Amino acid sequence: MVGTCADLADRSGLSRVLSLAEARPLEVLLRLSDCLVREPRSAVVGVTGPQGVGKSTLISSLARELSSGGSRVAALLVDPSSPLTGGAVLGNRLRIRDLPSEAFVRSVWAEDERAVPLRALTALEVLEAAGYDYVIVETPGAGQVNTSILRISDLVLVVLMPLLGDEVQAIKAGLMEIGDVYVVNKADVPEADLMYNYVKPFAKGRPVVKVSALYRKNVGELVEVLRGELRRRSLEGSIERKRAERRRYLLEEALLELLHDAIREELGGLASEELLKRPDALAELVRDLKARLANRIVAGP
Ligand SMILES: Nc1nc2c(ncn2[C@@H]2O[C@H](COP(=O)(O)OP(=O)(O)OP(=O)(O)O)[C@@H](O)[C@H]2O)c(=O)[nH]1
Ligand SMILES: [Mg+2]
């Protein structure tokens, strides 16, 4: 049977569990409930920022740096385009291909670019249960800021790059509100200092680090900053609060999914005549739905 705690022991088992989590996340959460962690184990670092700033490239460089220091690293790429239409999923997968071989990478599809879907929340739980020291999550920051990243990450890293107008857009989009650490990427480009000086006051004391992800410049310094920030949060106890918040988010999404499925089933069983002739059907539907949900929890999804 796929999707048992024993599967988490090796990469191929983990891949199978994650594929199942993509199709049937509720099933995975129920089957693995014995091995999901009770104490925070992985540092969950969210990486966001406008399109093309170098998030995927930075994740590769970070993974390389962290792995060479002996940490186990997994990357989870939340991508808004469907695997059926290709697009960004393929893009992220391709650009992240120089990830060190010991790191684990997985992309998950999100139909709504402002949300982290249940399949991604489940993948996070699974990766943490598998014992990764770091789980780095990439979410798109194009258009409206994805605030869901705040609910899943211990630390949010906002990536920016030097380009005309980009700084103004980032600030308008609210990116300067959500970061714990700011990265001005593409430091190899001459305008990088301008961007750095522009961003610095908006960061209000939070660290701003200039790196070149592509040429792996200053990535070690960034890792030191990340480690320092994580340590500080761990001492303050805020990592546990973050973890509780992520679980709350996961449970909300899991319950919504359960409810949606049950509602679709319930309504699917109604004939057209019933819908027409029974304007009072709601009370009865609520009663049936309760019974249906109770059965599902007992029997599994
Ligand atoms: N010059 C320079 N180019 C970089 C650097 N980092 C990334 N790039 C280039 O920027 C482009 C976009 O990089 P990605 O890593 O795909 O950016 P992304 O933010 O993940 O992009 P999306 O996922 O599409 O939003 C690629 O062509 C990279 O090679 C850098 O440090 N310097
Ligand atoms: Mg990317």
Short mmCIF file of C-alpha atoms and ligand atoms in Angstrom, two decimals:
data_model
loop_
_atom_site.label_atom_id
_atom_site.label_comp_id
_atom_site.label_asym_id
_atom_site.label_seq_id
_atom_site.Cartn_x
_atom_site.Cartn_y
_atom_site.Cartn_z
CA MET A 1 0.00 0.00 0.00
CA VAL A 2 1.33 3.45 -0.93
CA GLY A 3 1.24 6.14 1.72
CA THR A 4 2.46 4.61 4.94
CA CYS A 5 4.97 6.05 7.41
CA ALA A 6 7.57 3.51 6.24
CA ASP A 7 7.50 5.12 2.76
CA LEU A 8 9.11 8.26 4.15
CA ALA A 9 12.41 6.48 4.74
CA ASP A 10 13.71 6.80 1.17
CA ARG A 11 13.40 9.15 -1.78
CA SER A 12 11.35 6.92 -4.04
CA GLY A 13 8.87 6.18 -1.25
CA LEU A 14 8.68 9.88 -0.46
CA SER A 15 8.01 10.66 -4.14
CA ARG A 16 5.16 8.16 -4.19
CA VAL A 17 3.62 9.66 -1.05
CA LEU A 18 3.89 13.16 -2.53
CA SER A 19 2.22 12.04 -5.76
CA LEU A 20 -0.62 10.62 -3.72
CA ALA A 21 -0.73 13.87 -1.70
CA GLU A 22 -1.17 15.76 -4.94
CA ALA A 23 -4.18 13.70 -5.98
CA ARG A 24 -5.71 12.79 -2.61
CA PRO A 25 -4.27 14.95 0.18
CA LEU A 26 -6.93 14.02 2.76
CA GLU A 27 -6.12 10.36 2.37
CA VAL A 28 -2.41 11.01 2.96
CA LEU A 29 -3.07 13.14 6.05
CA LEU A 30 -5.21 10.41 7.57
CA ARG A 31 -2.86 7.56 6.66
CA LEU A 32 0.25 9.33 7.93
CA SER A 33 -1.28 10.79 11.06
CA ASP A 34 1.01 8.65 13.25
CA CYS A 35 4.22 10.06 11.81
CA LEU A 36 3.34 13.73 11.33
CA VAL A 37 5.60 15.74 13.60
CA ARG A 38 4.59 16.94 17.04
CA GLU A 39 7.55 19.27 17.49
CA PRO A 40 8.78 21.58 14.70
CA ARG A 41 11.53 19.73 12.85
CA SER A 42 12.13 21.59 9.57
CA ALA A 43 12.81 25.27 9.17
CA VAL A 44 10.20 26.36 6.64
CA VAL A 45 11.52 29.26 4.56
CA GLY A 46 9.06 30.93 2.18
CA VAL A 47 10.54 32.62 -0.88
CA THR A 48 8.43 35.10 -2.79
CA GLY A 49 8.85 38.12 -5.07
CA PRO A 50 7.92 39.39 -8.53
CA GLN A 51 8.19 37.20 -11.59
CA GLY A 52 11.67 36.58 -12.91
CA VAL A 53 13.63 38.07 -9.98
CA GLY A 54 15.52 34.80 -9.59
CA LYS A 55 13.58 32.97 -6.84
CA SER A 56 14.17 29.51 -8.33
CA THR A 57 17.83 30.25 -9.03
CA LEU A 58 18.27 31.53 -5.48
CA ILE A 59 16.66 28.39 -4.07
CA SER A 60 19.17 26.27 -6.01
CA SER A 61 22.07 28.30 -4.63
CA LEU A 62 20.68 28.27 -1.09
CA ALA A 63 20.15 24.52 -1.27
CA ARG A 64 23.72 24.05 -2.45
CA GLU A 65 25.11 26.19 0.36
CA LEU A 66 22.95 24.57 3.05
CA SER A 67 23.63 21.03 1.78
CA SER A 68 27.36 21.60 1.73
CA GLY A 69 27.05 22.58 5.39
CA GLY A 70 25.51 19.17 6.07
CA SER A 71 21.81 20.10 6.16
CA ARG A 72 19.10 18.12 4.39
CA VAL A 73 17.16 20.43 2.09
CA ALA A 74 13.86 20.06 0.26
CA ALA A 75 12.35 22.62 -2.14
CA LEU A 76 8.64 22.88 -2.77
CA LEU A 77 7.62 25.02 -5.73
CA VAL A 78 4.03 26.22 -5.66
CA ASP A 79 3.15 27.05 -9.22
CA PRO A 80 0.00 28.70 -10.51
CA SER A 81 -0.06 27.11 -13.92
CA SER A 82 -1.64 23.75 -14.52
CA PRO A 83 0.56 20.74 -15.18
CA LEU A 84 -1.67 20.13 -18.18
CA THR A 85 -0.81 23.43 -19.83
CA GLY A 86 2.87 23.28 -18.85
CA GLY A 87 4.10 26.83 -18.52
CA ALA A 88 5.63 27.91 -15.25
CA VAL A 89 5.70 24.41 -13.77
CA LEU A 90 8.10 23.34 -16.42
CA GLY A 91 9.92 26.67 -16.12
CA ASN A 92 10.53 26.31 -12.40
CA ARG A 93 11.53 22.68 -12.77
CA LEU A 94 13.99 23.54 -15.50
CA ARG A 95 15.53 26.52 -13.77
CA ILE A 96 15.99 24.65 -10.58
CA ARG A 97 17.73 21.74 -12.23
CA ASP A 98 21.17 22.61 -10.89
CA LEU A 99 19.95 21.76 -7.42
CA PRO A 100 22.50 19.57 -5.62
CA SER A 101 21.71 15.89 -6.03
CA GLU A 102 21.15 15.35 -2.31
CA ALA A 103 18.41 18.00 -2.19
CA PHE A 104 14.81 16.99 -2.88
CA VAL A 105 12.62 19.09 -5.17
CA ARG A 106 8.93 18.92 -5.91
CA SER A 107 6.50 21.25 -7.62
CA VAL A 108 2.81 21.48 -6.82
CA TRP A 109 0.15 23.08 -8.84
CA ALA A 110 -2.00 25.88 -7.37
CA GLU A 111 -5.16 26.90 -9.18
CA ASP A 112 -5.32 30.17 -7.24
CA GLU A 113 -2.12 32.17 -7.23
CA ARG A 114 -2.95 33.83 -3.92
CA ALA A 115 -3.43 30.62 -1.99
CA VAL A 116 -1.38 27.67 -0.90
CA PRO A 117 -3.55 24.67 -1.75
CA LEU A 118 -4.18 21.69 0.49
CA ARG A 119 -1.93 19.52 -1.70
CA ALA A 120 0.99 21.87 -0.96
CA LEU A 121 0.20 22.09 2.76
CA THR A 122 0.10 18.31 2.84
CA ALA A 123 3.41 18.06 0.97
CA LEU A 124 4.94 20.36 3.60
CA GLU A 125 3.74 18.09 6.40
CA VAL A 126 5.12 15.06 4.56
CA LEU A 127 8.53 16.65 3.94
CA GLU A 128 8.78 17.68 7.57
CA ALA A 129 7.83 14.15 8.66
CA ALA A 130 10.56 12.85 6.33
CA GLY A 131 13.07 14.79 8.43
CA TYR A 132 14.32 17.59 6.16
CA ASP A 133 16.18 20.31 8.05
CA TYR A 134 15.02 22.98 5.63
CA VAL A 135 11.95 23.10 3.45
CA ILE A 136 12.15 26.06 1.08
CA VAL A 137 8.86 27.01 -0.52
CA GLU A 138 8.62 29.17 -3.65
CA THR A 139 5.38 31.00 -4.25
CA PRO A 140 4.72 33.56 -6.99
CA GLY A 141 4.43 37.17 -5.89
CA ALA A 142 3.21 38.55 -9.18
CA GLY A 143 0.23 40.86 -9.03
CA GLN A 144 -1.30 40.75 -5.60
CA VAL A 145 0.92 39.61 -2.79
CA ASN A 146 0.45 36.07 -1.71
CA THR A 147 -0.18 36.48 2.01
CA SER A 148 -0.73 32.74 2.46
CA ILE A 149 3.04 32.45 2.54
CA LEU A 150 2.95 34.15 5.95
CA ARG A 151 0.75 31.38 7.27
CA ILE A 152 3.08 28.57 6.22
CA SER A 153 6.60 29.93 6.70
CA ASP A 154 8.78 30.32 9.77
CA LEU A 155 10.64 32.97 7.84
CA VAL A 156 9.66 34.86 4.68
CA LEU A 157 12.34 35.85 2.23
CA VAL A 158 11.30 38.49 -0.30
CA VAL A 159 13.43 38.56 -3.45
CA LEU A 160 13.78 41.73 -5.52
CA MET A 161 16.05 42.68 -8.38
CA PRO A 162 17.47 45.86 -9.83
CA LEU A 163 15.26 46.96 -12.68
CA LEU A 164 13.67 50.24 -13.53
CA GLY A 165 10.25 50.55 -11.91
CA ASP A 166 10.51 47.23 -10.16
CA GLU A 167 11.12 48.83 -6.78
CA VAL A 168 8.03 50.99 -7.04
CA GLN A 169 5.93 48.00 -8.04
CA ALA A 170 7.23 45.88 -5.19
CA ILE A 171 6.34 48.54 -2.69
CA LYS A 172 2.91 49.07 -4.21
CA ALA A 173 2.22 45.36 -4.21
CA GLY A 174 2.81 45.22 -0.44
CA LEU A 175 5.95 43.12 -0.64
CA MET A 176 7.72 45.43 1.81
CA GLU A 177 5.20 44.44 4.49
CA ILE A 178 5.55 40.69 4.40
CA GLY A 179 9.29 39.94 4.40
CA ASP A 180 11.46 38.94 7.34
CA VAL A 181 14.57 39.12 5.18
CA TYR A 182 15.00 41.01 1.89
CA VAL A 183 17.23 39.87 -0.92
CA VAL A 184 18.36 42.14 -3.72
CA ASN A 185 19.29 39.52 -6.29
CA LYS A 186 21.31 39.95 -9.48
CA ALA A 187 23.97 41.93 -7.65
CA ASP A 188 26.15 41.35 -10.71
CA VAL A 189 23.99 43.93 -12.54
CA PRO A 190 25.31 47.53 -12.17
CA GLU A 191 22.02 48.99 -10.85
CA ALA A 192 22.02 46.63 -7.86
CA ASP A 193 23.38 49.27 -5.46
CA LEU A 194 20.66 51.70 -6.45
CA MET A 195 18.02 49.10 -5.69
CA TYR A 196 19.69 48.20 -2.41
CA ASN A 197 19.75 51.82 -1.26
CA TYR A 198 16.16 52.29 -2.34
CA VAL A 199 14.87 49.23 -0.48
CA LYS A 200 16.91 49.66 2.71
CA PRO A 201 14.72 52.32 4.42
CA PHE A 202 11.52 50.42 3.56
CA ALA A 203 12.91 47.33 5.28
CA LYS A 204 12.75 49.20 8.62
CA GLY A 205 15.65 47.41 10.25
CA ARG A 206 14.98 43.99 8.78
CA PRO A 207 18.02 42.53 7.01
CA VAL A 208 18.59 43.38 3.35
CA VAL A 209 21.17 41.20 1.62
CA LYS A 210 22.62 41.69 -1.85
CA VAL A 211 23.37 38.42 -3.66
CA SER A 212 23.95 37.03 -7.09
CA ALA A 213 22.09 33.73 -7.13
CA LEU A 214 23.30 32.87 -10.61
CA TYR A 215 26.98 33.43 -9.86
CA ARG A 216 26.62 32.26 -6.24
CA LYS A 217 27.97 35.45 -4.74
CA ASN A 218 27.18 36.29 -1.11
CA VAL A 219 24.89 33.28 -0.72
CA GLY A 220 26.93 32.19 2.30
CA GLU A 221 26.26 35.54 3.93
CA LEU A 222 22.55 35.15 3.23
CA VAL A 223 22.58 31.71 4.83
CA GLU A 224 24.20 33.20 7.93
CA VAL A 225 21.47 35.84 8.12
CA LEU A 226 18.76 33.17 7.72
CA ARG A 227 20.30 30.99 10.40
CA GLY A 228 20.55 33.96 12.77
CA GLU A 229 16.92 34.96 12.21
CA LEU A 230 15.71 31.39 12.67
CA ARG A 231 17.72 30.99 15.87
CA ARG A 232 16.30 34.21 17.27
CA ARG A 233 12.73 33.14 16.50
CA SER A 234 13.31 29.73 17.96
CA LEU A 235 14.53 31.28 21.22
CA GLU A 236 11.54 33.64 21.30
CA GLY A 237 9.17 30.72 20.82
CA SER A 238 7.66 32.22 17.68
CA ILE A 239 8.49 29.14 15.56
CA GLU A 240 5.99 27.10 17.58
CA ARG A 241 3.32 29.78 17.11
CA LYS A 242 4.02 29.76 13.38
CA ARG A 243 3.72 25.99 13.32
CA ALA A 244 0.38 26.12 15.10
CA GLU A 245 -0.79 28.69 12.56
CA ARG A 246 0.24 26.42 9.69
CA ARG A 247 -1.64 23.51 11.23
CA ARG A 248 -4.70 25.73 11.61
CA TYR A 249 -4.45 26.60 7.92
CA LEU A 250 -4.04 22.93 6.98
CA LEU A 251 -7.06 21.90 9.04
CA GLU A 252 -9.18 24.71 7.60
CA GLU A 253 -8.31 23.63 4.09
CA ALA A 254 -8.77 19.93 4.86
CA LEU A 255 -12.20 20.51 6.37
CA LEU A 256 -13.24 22.71 3.46
CA GLU A 257 -12.20 20.01 1.02
CA LEU A 258 -14.12 17.38 2.94
CA LEU A 259 -17.17 19.61 3.02
CA HIS A 260 -16.93 20.42 -0.68
CA ASP A 261 -16.74 16.75 -1.61
CA ALA A 262 -19.70 15.90 0.58
CA ILE A 263 -21.76 18.79 -0.81
CA ARG A 264 -21.03 17.81 -4.39
CA GLU A 265 -22.03 14.23 -3.67
CA GLU A 266 -25.19 15.30 -1.87
CA LEU A 267 -26.33 17.65 -4.63
CA GLY A 268 -25.26 15.26 -7.36
CA GLY A 269 -27.77 12.76 -6.02
CA LEU A 270 -30.69 15.14 -6.42
CA ALA A 271 -32.86 14.79 -9.49
CA SER A 272 -33.99 17.90 -11.39
CA GLU A 273 -37.60 17.42 -10.30
CA GLU A 274 -36.57 17.42 -6.68
CA LEU A 275 -34.63 20.67 -7.09
CA LEU A 276 -37.65 22.28 -8.76
CA LYS A 277 -40.36 21.02 -6.49
CA ARG A 278 -38.59 21.21 -3.16
CA PRO A 279 -37.74 24.81 -2.24
CA ASP A 280 -37.60 23.58 1.37
CA ALA A 281 -34.83 21.05 0.62
CA LEU A 282 -32.16 22.91 2.61
CA ALA A 283 -33.02 21.64 6.10
CA GLU A 284 -33.03 18.07 4.87
CA LEU A 285 -29.78 18.56 2.98
CA VAL A 286 -28.02 19.86 6.10
CA ARG A 287 -29.17 16.78 8.02
CA ASP A 288 -27.96 14.41 5.30
CA LEU A 289 -24.69 16.28 4.99
CA LYS A 290 -23.96 15.85 8.70
CA ALA A 291 -24.49 12.12 8.41
CA ARG A 292 -22.39 11.94 5.28
CA LEU A 293 -19.50 13.79 6.93
CA ALA A 294 -19.60 11.58 10.02
CA ASN A 295 -19.42 8.49 7.78
CA ARG A 296 -16.50 9.89 5.82
CA ILE A 297 -14.42 10.56 8.92
CA VAL A 298 -15.05 7.06 10.22
CA ALA A 299 -14.54 5.33 6.89
CA GLY A 300 -11.83 7.65 5.55
CA PRO A 301 -12.18 9.88 2.47
N1 LIG B 1 22.30 38.32 -14.00
C1 LIG B 1 21.67 37.52 -13.18
N2 LIG B 1 20.62 36.80 -13.62
C2 LIG B 1 20.00 36.00 -12.74
C3 LIG B 1 20.41 35.87 -11.39
N3 LIG B 1 19.59 35.01 -10.77
C4 LIG B 1 18.70 34.60 -11.69
N4 LIG B 1 18.94 35.18 -12.89
C5 LIG B 1 18.22 34.97 -14.16
O1 LIG B 1 16.90 35.52 -14.04
C6 LIG B 1 15.97 34.73 -14.80
C7 LIG B 1 14.81 34.31 -13.92
O2 LIG B 1 15.29 33.45 -12.91
P1 LIG B 1 14.33 32.48 -12.10
O3 LIG B 1 15.16 31.86 -11.04
O4 LIG B 1 13.58 31.59 -12.99
O5 LIG B 1 13.32 33.55 -11.49
P2 LIG B 1 11.96 33.28 -10.70
O6 LIG B 1 11.78 34.44 -9.79
O7 LIG B 1 11.95 31.93 -10.08
O8 LIG B 1 10.92 33.34 -11.88
P3 LIG B 1 9.36 32.90 -11.85
O9 LIG B 1 9.27 31.62 -11.08
O10 LIG B 1 9.00 32.76 -13.27
O11 LIG B 1 8.66 34.04 -11.18
C8 LIG B 1 16.77 33.53 -15.34
O12 LIG B 1 17.12 33.83 -16.65
C9 LIG B 1 17.98 33.50 -14.44
O13 LIG B 1 19.10 32.94 -15.06
C10 LIG B 1 21.56 36.63 -10.98
O14 LIG B 1 22.00 36.58 -9.83
N5 LIG B 1 22.13 37.43 -11.91
MG MG B 2 10.59 30.39 -10.24
#
